[in-house]
Short mmCIF file of C-alpha atoms and ligand atoms in Angstrom, two decimals:
data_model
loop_
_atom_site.label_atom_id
_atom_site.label_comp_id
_atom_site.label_asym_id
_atom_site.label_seq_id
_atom_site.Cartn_x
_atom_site.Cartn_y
_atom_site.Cartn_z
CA UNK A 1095 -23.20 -5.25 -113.09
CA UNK A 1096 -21.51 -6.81 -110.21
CA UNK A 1097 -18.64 -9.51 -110.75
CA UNK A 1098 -18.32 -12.15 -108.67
CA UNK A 1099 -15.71 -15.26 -109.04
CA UNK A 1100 -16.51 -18.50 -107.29
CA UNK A 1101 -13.27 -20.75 -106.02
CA UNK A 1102 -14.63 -24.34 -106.53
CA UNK A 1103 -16.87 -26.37 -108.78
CA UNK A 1104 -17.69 -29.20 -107.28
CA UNK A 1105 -21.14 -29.79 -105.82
CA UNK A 1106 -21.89 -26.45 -103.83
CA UNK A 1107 -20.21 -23.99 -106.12
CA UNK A 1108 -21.31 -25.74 -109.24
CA UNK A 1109 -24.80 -25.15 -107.80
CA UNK A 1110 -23.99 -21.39 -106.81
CA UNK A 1111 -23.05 -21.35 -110.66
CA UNK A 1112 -26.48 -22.87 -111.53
CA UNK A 1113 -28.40 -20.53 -109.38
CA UNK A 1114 -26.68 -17.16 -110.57
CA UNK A 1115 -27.55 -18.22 -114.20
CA UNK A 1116 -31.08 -19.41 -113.92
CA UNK A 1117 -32.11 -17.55 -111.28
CA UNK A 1118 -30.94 -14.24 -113.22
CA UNK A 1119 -34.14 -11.85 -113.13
CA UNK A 1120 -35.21 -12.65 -109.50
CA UNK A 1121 -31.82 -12.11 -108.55
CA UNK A 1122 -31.99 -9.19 -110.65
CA UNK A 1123 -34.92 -7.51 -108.98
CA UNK A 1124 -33.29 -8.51 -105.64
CA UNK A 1125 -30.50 -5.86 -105.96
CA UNK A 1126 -31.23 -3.93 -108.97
CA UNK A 1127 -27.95 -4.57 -110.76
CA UNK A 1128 -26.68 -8.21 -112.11
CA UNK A 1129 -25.03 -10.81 -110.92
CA UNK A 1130 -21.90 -11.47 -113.45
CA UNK A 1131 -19.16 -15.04 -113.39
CA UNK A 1132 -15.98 -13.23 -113.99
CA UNK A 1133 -14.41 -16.70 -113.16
CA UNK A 1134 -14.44 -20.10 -111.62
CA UNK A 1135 -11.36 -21.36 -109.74
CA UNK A 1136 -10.76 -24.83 -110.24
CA UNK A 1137 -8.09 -26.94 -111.62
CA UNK A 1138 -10.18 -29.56 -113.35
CA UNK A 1139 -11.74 -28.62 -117.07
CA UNK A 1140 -15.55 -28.20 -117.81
CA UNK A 1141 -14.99 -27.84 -121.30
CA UNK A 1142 -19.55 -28.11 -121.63
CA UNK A 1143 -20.32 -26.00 -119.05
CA UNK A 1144 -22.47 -22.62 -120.08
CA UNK A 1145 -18.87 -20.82 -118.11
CA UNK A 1146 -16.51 -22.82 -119.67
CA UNK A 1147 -14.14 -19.49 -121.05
CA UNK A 1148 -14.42 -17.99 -117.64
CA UNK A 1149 -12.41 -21.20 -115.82
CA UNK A 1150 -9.30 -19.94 -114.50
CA UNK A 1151 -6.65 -22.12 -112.67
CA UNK A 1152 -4.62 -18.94 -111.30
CA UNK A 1153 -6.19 -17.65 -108.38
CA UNK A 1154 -3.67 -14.48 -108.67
CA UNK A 1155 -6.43 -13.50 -111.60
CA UNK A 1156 -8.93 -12.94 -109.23
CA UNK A 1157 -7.31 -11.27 -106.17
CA UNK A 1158 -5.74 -8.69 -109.43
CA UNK A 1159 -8.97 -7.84 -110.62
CA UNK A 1160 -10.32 -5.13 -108.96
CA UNK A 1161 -13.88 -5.28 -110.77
CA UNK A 1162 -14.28 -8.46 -108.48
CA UNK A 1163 -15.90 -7.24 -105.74
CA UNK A 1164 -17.40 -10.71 -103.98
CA UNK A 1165 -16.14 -14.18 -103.93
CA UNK A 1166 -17.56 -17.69 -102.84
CA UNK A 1167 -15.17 -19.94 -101.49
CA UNK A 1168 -17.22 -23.67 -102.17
CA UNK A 1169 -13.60 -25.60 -102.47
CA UNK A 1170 -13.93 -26.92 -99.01
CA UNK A 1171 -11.05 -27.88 -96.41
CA UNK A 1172 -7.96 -25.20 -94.83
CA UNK A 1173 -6.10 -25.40 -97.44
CA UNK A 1174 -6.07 -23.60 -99.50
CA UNK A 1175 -9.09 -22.04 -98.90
CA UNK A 1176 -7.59 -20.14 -95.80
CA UNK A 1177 -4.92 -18.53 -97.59
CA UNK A 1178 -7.03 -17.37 -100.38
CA UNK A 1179 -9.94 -16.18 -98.64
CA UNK A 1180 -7.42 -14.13 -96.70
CA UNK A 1181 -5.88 -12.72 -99.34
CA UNK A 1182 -9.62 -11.67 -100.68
CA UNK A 1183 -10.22 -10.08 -97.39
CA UNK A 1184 -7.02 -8.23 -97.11
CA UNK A 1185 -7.70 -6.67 -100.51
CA UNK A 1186 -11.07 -5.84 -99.49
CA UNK A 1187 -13.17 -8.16 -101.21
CA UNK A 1188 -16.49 -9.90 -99.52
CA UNK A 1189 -15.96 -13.45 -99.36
CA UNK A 1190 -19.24 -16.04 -98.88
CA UNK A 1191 -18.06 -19.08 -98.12
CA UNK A 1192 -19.79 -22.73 -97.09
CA UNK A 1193 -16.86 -24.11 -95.61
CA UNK A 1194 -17.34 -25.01 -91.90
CA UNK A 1195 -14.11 -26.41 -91.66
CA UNK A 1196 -12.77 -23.22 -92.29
CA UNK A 1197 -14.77 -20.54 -90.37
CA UNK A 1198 -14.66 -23.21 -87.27
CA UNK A 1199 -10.60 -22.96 -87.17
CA UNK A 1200 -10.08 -19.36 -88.49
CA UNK A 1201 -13.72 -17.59 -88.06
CA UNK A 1202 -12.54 -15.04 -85.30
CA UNK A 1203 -9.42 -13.83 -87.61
CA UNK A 1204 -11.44 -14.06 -90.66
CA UNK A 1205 -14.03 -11.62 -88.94
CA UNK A 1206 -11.68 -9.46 -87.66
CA UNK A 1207 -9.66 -8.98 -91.37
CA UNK A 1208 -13.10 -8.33 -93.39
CA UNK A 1209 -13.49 -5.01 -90.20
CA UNK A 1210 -10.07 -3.80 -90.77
CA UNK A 1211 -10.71 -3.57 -94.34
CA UNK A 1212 -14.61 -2.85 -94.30
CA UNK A 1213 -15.62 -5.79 -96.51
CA UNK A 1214 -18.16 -8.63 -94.90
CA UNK A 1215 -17.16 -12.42 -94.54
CA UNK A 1216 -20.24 -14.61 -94.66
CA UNK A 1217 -21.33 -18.24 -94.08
CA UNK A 1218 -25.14 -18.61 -94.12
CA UNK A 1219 -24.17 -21.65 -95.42
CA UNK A 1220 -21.99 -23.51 -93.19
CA UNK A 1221 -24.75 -24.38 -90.58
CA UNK A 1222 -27.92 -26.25 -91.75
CA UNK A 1223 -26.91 -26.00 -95.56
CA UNK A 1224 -30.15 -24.25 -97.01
CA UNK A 1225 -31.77 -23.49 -93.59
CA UNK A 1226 -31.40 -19.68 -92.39
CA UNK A 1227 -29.50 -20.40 -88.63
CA UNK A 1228 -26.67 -17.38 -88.88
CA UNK A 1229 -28.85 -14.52 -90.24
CA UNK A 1230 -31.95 -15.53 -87.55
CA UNK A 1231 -29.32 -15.85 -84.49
CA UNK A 1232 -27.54 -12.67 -85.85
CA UNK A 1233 -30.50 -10.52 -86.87
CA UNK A 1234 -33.88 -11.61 -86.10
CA UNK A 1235 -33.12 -13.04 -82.56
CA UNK A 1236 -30.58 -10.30 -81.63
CA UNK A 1237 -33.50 -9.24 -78.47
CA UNK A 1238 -33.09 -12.16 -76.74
CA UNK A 1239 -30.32 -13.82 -74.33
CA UNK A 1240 -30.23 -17.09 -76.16
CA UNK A 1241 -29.77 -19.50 -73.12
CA UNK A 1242 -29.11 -22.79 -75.24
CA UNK A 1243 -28.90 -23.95 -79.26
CA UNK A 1244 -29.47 -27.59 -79.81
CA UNK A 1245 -29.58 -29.50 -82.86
CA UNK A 1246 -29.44 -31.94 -85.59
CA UNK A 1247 -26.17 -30.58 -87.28
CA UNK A 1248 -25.37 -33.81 -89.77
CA UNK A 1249 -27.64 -34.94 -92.56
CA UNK A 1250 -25.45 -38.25 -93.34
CA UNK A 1251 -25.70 -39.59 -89.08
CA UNK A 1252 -29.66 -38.56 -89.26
CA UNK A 1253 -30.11 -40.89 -92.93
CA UNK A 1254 -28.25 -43.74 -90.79
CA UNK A 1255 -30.01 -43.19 -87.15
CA UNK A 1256 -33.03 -43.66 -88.91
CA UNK A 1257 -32.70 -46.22 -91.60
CA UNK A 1258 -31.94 -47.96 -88.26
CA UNK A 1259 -34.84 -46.72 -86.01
CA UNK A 1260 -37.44 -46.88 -88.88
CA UNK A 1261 -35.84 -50.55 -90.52
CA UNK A 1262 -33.97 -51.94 -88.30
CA UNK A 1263 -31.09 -51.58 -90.40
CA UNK A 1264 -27.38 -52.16 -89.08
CA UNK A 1265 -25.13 -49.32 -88.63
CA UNK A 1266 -22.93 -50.55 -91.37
CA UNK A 1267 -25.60 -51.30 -93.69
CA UNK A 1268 -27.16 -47.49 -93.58
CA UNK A 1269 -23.73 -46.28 -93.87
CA UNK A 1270 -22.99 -48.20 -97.26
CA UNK A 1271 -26.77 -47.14 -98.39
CA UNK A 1272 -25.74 -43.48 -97.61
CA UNK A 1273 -22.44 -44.04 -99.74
CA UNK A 1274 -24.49 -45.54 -102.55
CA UNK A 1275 -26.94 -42.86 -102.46
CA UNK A 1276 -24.36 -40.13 -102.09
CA UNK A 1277 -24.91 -38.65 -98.70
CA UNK A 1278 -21.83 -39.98 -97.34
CA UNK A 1279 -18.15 -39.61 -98.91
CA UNK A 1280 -16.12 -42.51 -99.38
CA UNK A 1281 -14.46 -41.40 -96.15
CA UNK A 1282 -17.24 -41.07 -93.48
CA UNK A 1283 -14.81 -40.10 -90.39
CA UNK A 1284 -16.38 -36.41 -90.41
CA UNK A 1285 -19.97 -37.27 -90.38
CA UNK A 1286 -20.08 -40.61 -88.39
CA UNK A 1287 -17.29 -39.21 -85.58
CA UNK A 1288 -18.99 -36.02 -84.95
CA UNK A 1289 -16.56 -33.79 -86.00
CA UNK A 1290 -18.86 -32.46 -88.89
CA UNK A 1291 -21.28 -31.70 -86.41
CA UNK A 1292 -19.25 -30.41 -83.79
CA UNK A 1293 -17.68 -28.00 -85.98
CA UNK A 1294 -21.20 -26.60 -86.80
CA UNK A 1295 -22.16 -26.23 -83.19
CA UNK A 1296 -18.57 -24.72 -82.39
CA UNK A 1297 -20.12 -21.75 -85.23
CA UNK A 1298 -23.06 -21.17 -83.58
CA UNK A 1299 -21.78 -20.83 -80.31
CA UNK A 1300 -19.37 -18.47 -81.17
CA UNK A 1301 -21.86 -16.31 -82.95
CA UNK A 1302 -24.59 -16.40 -80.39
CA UNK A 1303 -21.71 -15.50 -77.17
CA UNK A 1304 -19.47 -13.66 -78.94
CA UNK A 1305 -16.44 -15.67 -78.25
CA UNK A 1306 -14.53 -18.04 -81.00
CA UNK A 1307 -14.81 -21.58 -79.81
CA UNK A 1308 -12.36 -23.90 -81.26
CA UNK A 1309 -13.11 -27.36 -82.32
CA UNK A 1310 -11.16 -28.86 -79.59
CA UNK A 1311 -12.95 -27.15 -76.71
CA UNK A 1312 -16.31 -29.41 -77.88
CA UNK A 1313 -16.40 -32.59 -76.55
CA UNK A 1314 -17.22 -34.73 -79.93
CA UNK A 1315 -18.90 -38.33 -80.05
CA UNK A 1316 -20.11 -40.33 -82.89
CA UNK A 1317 -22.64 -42.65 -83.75
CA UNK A 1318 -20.22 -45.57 -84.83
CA UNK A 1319 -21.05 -47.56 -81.48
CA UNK A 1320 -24.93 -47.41 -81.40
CA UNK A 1321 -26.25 -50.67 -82.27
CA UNK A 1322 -30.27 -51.78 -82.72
CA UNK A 1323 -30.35 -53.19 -79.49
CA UNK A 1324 -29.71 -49.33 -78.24
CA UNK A 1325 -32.82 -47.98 -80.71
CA UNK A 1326 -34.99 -50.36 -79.23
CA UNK A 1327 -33.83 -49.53 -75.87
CA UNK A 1328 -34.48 -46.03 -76.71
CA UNK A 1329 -38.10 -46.64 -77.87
CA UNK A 1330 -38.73 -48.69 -74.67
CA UNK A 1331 -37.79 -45.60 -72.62
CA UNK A 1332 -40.20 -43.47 -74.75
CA UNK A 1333 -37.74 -41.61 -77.09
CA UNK A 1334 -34.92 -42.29 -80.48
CA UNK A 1335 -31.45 -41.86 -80.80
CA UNK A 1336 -30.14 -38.68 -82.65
CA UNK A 1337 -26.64 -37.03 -83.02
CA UNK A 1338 -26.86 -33.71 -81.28
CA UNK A 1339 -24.91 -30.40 -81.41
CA UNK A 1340 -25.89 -28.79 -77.96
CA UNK A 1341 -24.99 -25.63 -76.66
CA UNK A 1342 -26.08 -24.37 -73.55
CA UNK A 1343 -25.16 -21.52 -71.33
CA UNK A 1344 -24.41 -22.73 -67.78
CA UNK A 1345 -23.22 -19.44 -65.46
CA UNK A 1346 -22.61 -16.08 -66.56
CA UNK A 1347 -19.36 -16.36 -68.80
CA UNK A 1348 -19.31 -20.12 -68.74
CA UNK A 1349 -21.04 -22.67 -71.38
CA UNK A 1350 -21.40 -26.40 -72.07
CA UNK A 1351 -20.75 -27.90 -75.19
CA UNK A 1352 -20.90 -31.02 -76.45
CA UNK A 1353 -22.00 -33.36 -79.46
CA UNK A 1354 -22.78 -36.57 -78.84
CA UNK A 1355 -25.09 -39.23 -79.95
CA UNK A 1356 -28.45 -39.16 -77.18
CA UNK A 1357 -32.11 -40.13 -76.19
CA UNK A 1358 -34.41 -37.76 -77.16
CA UNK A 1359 -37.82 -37.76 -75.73
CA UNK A 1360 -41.10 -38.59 -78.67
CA UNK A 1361 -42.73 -35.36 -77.48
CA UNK A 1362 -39.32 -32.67 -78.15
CA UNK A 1363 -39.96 -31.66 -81.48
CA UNK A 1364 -36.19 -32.89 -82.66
CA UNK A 1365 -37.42 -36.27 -82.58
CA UNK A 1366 -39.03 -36.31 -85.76
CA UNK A 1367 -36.66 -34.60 -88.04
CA UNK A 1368 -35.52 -37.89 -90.03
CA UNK A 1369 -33.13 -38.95 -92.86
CA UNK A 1370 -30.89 -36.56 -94.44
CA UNK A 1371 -32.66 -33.15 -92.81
CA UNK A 1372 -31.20 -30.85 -90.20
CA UNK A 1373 -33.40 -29.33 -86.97
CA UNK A 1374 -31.44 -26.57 -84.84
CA UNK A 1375 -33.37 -25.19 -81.54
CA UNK A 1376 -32.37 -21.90 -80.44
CA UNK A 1377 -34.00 -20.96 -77.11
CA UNK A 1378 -34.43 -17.41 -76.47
CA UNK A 1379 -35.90 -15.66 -73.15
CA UNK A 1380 -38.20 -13.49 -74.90
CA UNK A 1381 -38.90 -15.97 -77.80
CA UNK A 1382 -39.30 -18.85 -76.09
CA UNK A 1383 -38.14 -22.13 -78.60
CA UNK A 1384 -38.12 -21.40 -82.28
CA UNK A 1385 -37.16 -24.62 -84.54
CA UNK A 1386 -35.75 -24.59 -88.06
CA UNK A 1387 -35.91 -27.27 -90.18
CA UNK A 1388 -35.21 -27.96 -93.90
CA UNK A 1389 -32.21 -29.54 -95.77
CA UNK A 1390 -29.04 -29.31 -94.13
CA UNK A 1391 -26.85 -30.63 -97.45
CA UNK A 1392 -27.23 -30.88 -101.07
CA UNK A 1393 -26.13 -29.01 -104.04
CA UNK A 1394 -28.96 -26.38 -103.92
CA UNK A 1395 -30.12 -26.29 -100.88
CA UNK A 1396 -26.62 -24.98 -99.80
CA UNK A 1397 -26.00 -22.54 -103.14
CA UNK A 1398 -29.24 -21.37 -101.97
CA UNK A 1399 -27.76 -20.21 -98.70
CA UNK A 1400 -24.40 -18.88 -100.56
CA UNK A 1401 -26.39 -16.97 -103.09
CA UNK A 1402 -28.10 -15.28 -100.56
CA UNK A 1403 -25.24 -14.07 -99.04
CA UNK A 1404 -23.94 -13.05 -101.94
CA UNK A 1405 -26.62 -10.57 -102.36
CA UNK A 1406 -26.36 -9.38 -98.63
CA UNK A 1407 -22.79 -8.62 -99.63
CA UNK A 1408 -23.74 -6.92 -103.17
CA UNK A 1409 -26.52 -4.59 -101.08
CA UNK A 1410 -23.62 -3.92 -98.31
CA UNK A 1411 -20.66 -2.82 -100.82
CA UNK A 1412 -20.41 0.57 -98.64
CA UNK A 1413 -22.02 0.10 -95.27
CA UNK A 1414 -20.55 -3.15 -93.97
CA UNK A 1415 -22.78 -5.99 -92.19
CA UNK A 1416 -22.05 -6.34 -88.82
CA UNK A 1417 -21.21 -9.83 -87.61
CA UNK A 1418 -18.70 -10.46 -85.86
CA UNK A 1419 -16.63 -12.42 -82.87
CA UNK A 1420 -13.47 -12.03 -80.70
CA UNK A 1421 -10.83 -14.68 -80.33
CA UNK A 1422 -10.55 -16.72 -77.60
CA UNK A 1423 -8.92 -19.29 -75.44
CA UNK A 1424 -11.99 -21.75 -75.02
CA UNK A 1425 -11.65 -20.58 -71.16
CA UNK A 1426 -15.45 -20.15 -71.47
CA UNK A 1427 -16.48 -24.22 -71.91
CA UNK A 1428 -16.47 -25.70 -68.85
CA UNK A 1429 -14.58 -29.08 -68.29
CA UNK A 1430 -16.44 -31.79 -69.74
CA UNK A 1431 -16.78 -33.93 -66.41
CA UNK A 1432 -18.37 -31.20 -64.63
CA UNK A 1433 -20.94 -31.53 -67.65
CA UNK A 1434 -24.97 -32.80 -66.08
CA UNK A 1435 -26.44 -35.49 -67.91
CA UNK A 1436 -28.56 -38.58 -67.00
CA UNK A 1437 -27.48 -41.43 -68.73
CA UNK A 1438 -28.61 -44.89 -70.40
CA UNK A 1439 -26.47 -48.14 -69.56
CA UNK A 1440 -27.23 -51.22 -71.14
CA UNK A 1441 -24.89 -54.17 -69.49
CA UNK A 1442 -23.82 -57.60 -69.46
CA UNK A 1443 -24.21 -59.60 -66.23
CA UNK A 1444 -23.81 -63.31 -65.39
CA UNK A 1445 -26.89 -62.43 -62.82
CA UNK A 1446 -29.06 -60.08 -63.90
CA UNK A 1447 -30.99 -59.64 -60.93
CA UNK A 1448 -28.10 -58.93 -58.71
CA UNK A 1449 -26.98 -56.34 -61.77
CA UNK A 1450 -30.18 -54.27 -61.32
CA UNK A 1451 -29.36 -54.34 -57.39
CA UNK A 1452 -25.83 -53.07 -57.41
CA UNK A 1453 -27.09 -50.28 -60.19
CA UNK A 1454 -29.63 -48.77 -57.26
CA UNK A 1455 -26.88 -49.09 -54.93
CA UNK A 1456 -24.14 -47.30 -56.82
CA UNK A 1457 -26.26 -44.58 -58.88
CA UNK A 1458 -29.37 -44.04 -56.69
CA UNK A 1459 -32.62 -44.16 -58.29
CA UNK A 1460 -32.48 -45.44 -61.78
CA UNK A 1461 -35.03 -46.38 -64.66
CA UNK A 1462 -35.29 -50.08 -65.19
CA UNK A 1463 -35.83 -50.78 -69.14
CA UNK A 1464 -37.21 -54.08 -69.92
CA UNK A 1465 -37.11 -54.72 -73.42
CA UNK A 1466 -39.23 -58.10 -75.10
CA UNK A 1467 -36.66 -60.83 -75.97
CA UNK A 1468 -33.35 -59.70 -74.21
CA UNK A 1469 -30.81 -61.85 -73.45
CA UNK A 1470 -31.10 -63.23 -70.27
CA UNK A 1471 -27.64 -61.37 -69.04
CA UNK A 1472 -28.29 -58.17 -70.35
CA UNK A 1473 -29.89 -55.08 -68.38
CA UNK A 1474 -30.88 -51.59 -69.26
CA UNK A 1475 -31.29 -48.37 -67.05
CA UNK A 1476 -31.43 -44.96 -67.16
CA UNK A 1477 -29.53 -43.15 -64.25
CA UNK A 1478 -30.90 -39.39 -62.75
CA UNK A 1479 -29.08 -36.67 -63.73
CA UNK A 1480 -24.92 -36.08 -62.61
CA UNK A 1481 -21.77 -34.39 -63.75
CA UNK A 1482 -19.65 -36.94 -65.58
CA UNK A 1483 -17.15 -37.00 -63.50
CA UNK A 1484 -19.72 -38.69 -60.64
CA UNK A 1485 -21.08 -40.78 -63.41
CA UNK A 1486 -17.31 -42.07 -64.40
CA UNK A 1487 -16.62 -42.92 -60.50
CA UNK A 1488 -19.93 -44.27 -59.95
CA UNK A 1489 -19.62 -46.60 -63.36
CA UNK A 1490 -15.93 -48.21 -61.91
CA UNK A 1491 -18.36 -48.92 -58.89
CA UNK A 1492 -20.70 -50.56 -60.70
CA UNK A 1493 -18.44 -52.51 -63.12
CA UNK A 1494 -16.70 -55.97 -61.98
CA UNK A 1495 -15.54 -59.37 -63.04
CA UNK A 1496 -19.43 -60.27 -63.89
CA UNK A 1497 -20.81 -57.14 -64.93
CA UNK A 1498 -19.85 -55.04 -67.64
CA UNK A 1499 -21.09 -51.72 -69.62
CA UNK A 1500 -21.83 -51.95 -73.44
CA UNK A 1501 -22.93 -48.73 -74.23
CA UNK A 1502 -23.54 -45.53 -72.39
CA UNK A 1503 -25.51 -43.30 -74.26
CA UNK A 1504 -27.10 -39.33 -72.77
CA UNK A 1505 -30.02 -38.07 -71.88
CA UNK A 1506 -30.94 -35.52 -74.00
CA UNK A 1507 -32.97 -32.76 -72.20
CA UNK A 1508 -34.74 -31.35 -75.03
N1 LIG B 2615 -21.69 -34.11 -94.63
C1 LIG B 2615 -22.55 -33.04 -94.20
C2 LIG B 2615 -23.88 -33.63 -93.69
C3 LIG B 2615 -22.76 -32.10 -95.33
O1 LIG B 2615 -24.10 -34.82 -93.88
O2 LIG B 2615 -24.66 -32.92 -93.07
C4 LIG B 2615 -23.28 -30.76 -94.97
O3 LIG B 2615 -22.45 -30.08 -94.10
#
């Protein structure tokens, strides 16, 4: 019998919970030896759930038990999840863990504690809740020289992009329908401002190039100022708007990162991944593009990813699992304005005509978009592609007293 204790019972690690018990005999066969709740960290009461005697509020009673062997950390946020999954590590337990938060700010020292003391620190689940992304980029695709991961990171921007693309719905609208429906929290900052994402695609690039990259490295957008006039735009030019992670490898030791909201062509197979599901692209040099896809949130969808983990770690008790990262000072991600994209504009002018001139002038060759019923004074193009920094001195060139930028959205090249 292994023992296990779980820190957190909300909606992941009341599902890990579920799984462990109903899932008993498969898990079972799995590893040969079963899965046991020793205890449940929380400091609410479940007086009717099937663990209720096993709730403990001390966490000291499961770093002192030395029959404990694996724990899931499912309580979300630093703190106190840091200090406690440290602690686990230092004394040599495995610790699973779904919290991106967490392994995006302390990954690299986590890693580094679970060597020292040969246990394994795992997070399947942080990236694309159910869908297998660390394991494949670890394991599976460890042949290649993975040039570039792009994705749909954030189930609760996807629902809202679109609710909007498919019904037209206002931002603001889809974001209340994604509250009502649970998708969203009461406090959508994370989601809607990128950060969510951004900390995802901050995992996966440190896994797949071996260096932690911090949070603040990754340039982060949201989706809070895409309006329908922007989806239409975007179907004019052949393509939707979705909220992408991207990752791509630029020179030797250097990368681009980003996550932004952008235009993604009909024909790239992240167009169609819709409402709450995730897509990631990893693209390999002997694989070519492989695509996962599946549910990137939900209650069992991620325990399905922790409990997984949990029985890598019960099957590497002795011979540790190696996966791993160094530190680093984000000196790999190049500036932002040195980033390529092609961009979207849609402006205002008092004459449009003259707009559309002064665009070819300033930013070359561009992409007229003429949409059915705009207002007389607005315009729409699509620039080639440029480093920021040309596109932010060519834009001041463009702008003036009559004409002025509403939205700038990229190009993705996917
Ligand atoms: N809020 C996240 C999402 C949950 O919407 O994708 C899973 O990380």
């Amino acid at each position: 019998m292994i023992s296990v204790a779980i820190m957190g019972h909300g909606v992941v690690g009341s599902g890990v919970a579920d799984i462990i018990y109903s899932h008993k005999q498969k898990l079972f066969s799995a590893v040969g030896e079963e899965l046991y709740i020793k205890y449940i960290l929380d400091l609410r009461e479940f007086p009717d759930s099937p663990f209720a005697e096993r709730f403990t509020k001390n966490f000291d009673d499961i770093l002192g038990d030395v029959e404990v062997r694996i724990v899931v950390e499912t309580m979300g946020g630093i703190h106190p999840a840091y200090d406690y999954v440290k602690a686990c590590l230092k004394a040599g337990k495995s610790v699973v863990t779904s919290n991106k938060e967490l392994v995006a700010a302390h990954g690299a020292e986590l890693l580094a504690i679970a060597k020292e003391t040969n246990a394994n620190f795992l997070f399947e689940a942080s990236v694309g809740g159910g869908i297998p992304i660390i394991r494949p980029i670890n394991q599976c695709l460890v042949a290649n020289n993975v040039s570039e991961i792009a994705g749909i990171l954030n189930g609760t921007t996807n629902f809202i992009l679109t609710k909007m693309i498919k019904e037209n719905m206002d931002l603001d609208v889809a974001l209340k329908l994604a509250q009502d429906l649970g998708y969203a929290e009461r406090n959508p900052a994370a989601d809607i401002e990128g950060h969510d994402a951004c900390r995802k695609i901050c995992i996966l690039a440190s896994l797949t190039f071996g260096k932690h990259i911090y949070p603040e490295a990754c340039y982060t957008e949201g989706i809070t100022g895409i309006t329908l006039e922007d989806v239409e735009y975007a179907s004019v030019w052949g393509g939707v708007i979705k909220l992408i992670g991207s990752v791509k490898k630029v020179d030797k030791d250097k990368i681009d990162i980003i996550v932004a909201p952008m235009f993604i062509p009909n024909e790239s197979q992240l167009s169609s991944i819709d409402d709450v599901f995730n897509g990631i692209m990893v693209r390999g040099d002997a694989v070519g593009d492989v695509v996962f896809y599946g549910r990137g949130a939900g209650k069992l969808p991620t325990a399905s990813a922790v409990v997984a983990d949990v029985i890598d770690c019960v099957k590497h008790l002795k011979a540790r699992k190696y996966l791993s990262w160094i530190d680093s000072d984000n000196s790999s991600v190049i500036p932002h304005e040195d980033s390529v994209t092609a961009v979207y504009v849609r402006a205002s002018a008092s004459d449009r005509q003259a707009a559309y001139d002064k665009a070819e002038s300033v930013f070359g060759e561009i992409h007229r978009l003429e949409k059915e019923n705009a207002p007389k004074k607005e315009l729409a193009f699509v620039t080639e592609p440029m480093t920021v920094k040309e596109f932010t001195e060519k834009l001041k060139e463009f702008e003036s007293d009559e004409i002025k930028a509403e939205s700038l959205i990229r190009i993705g090249d996917l």
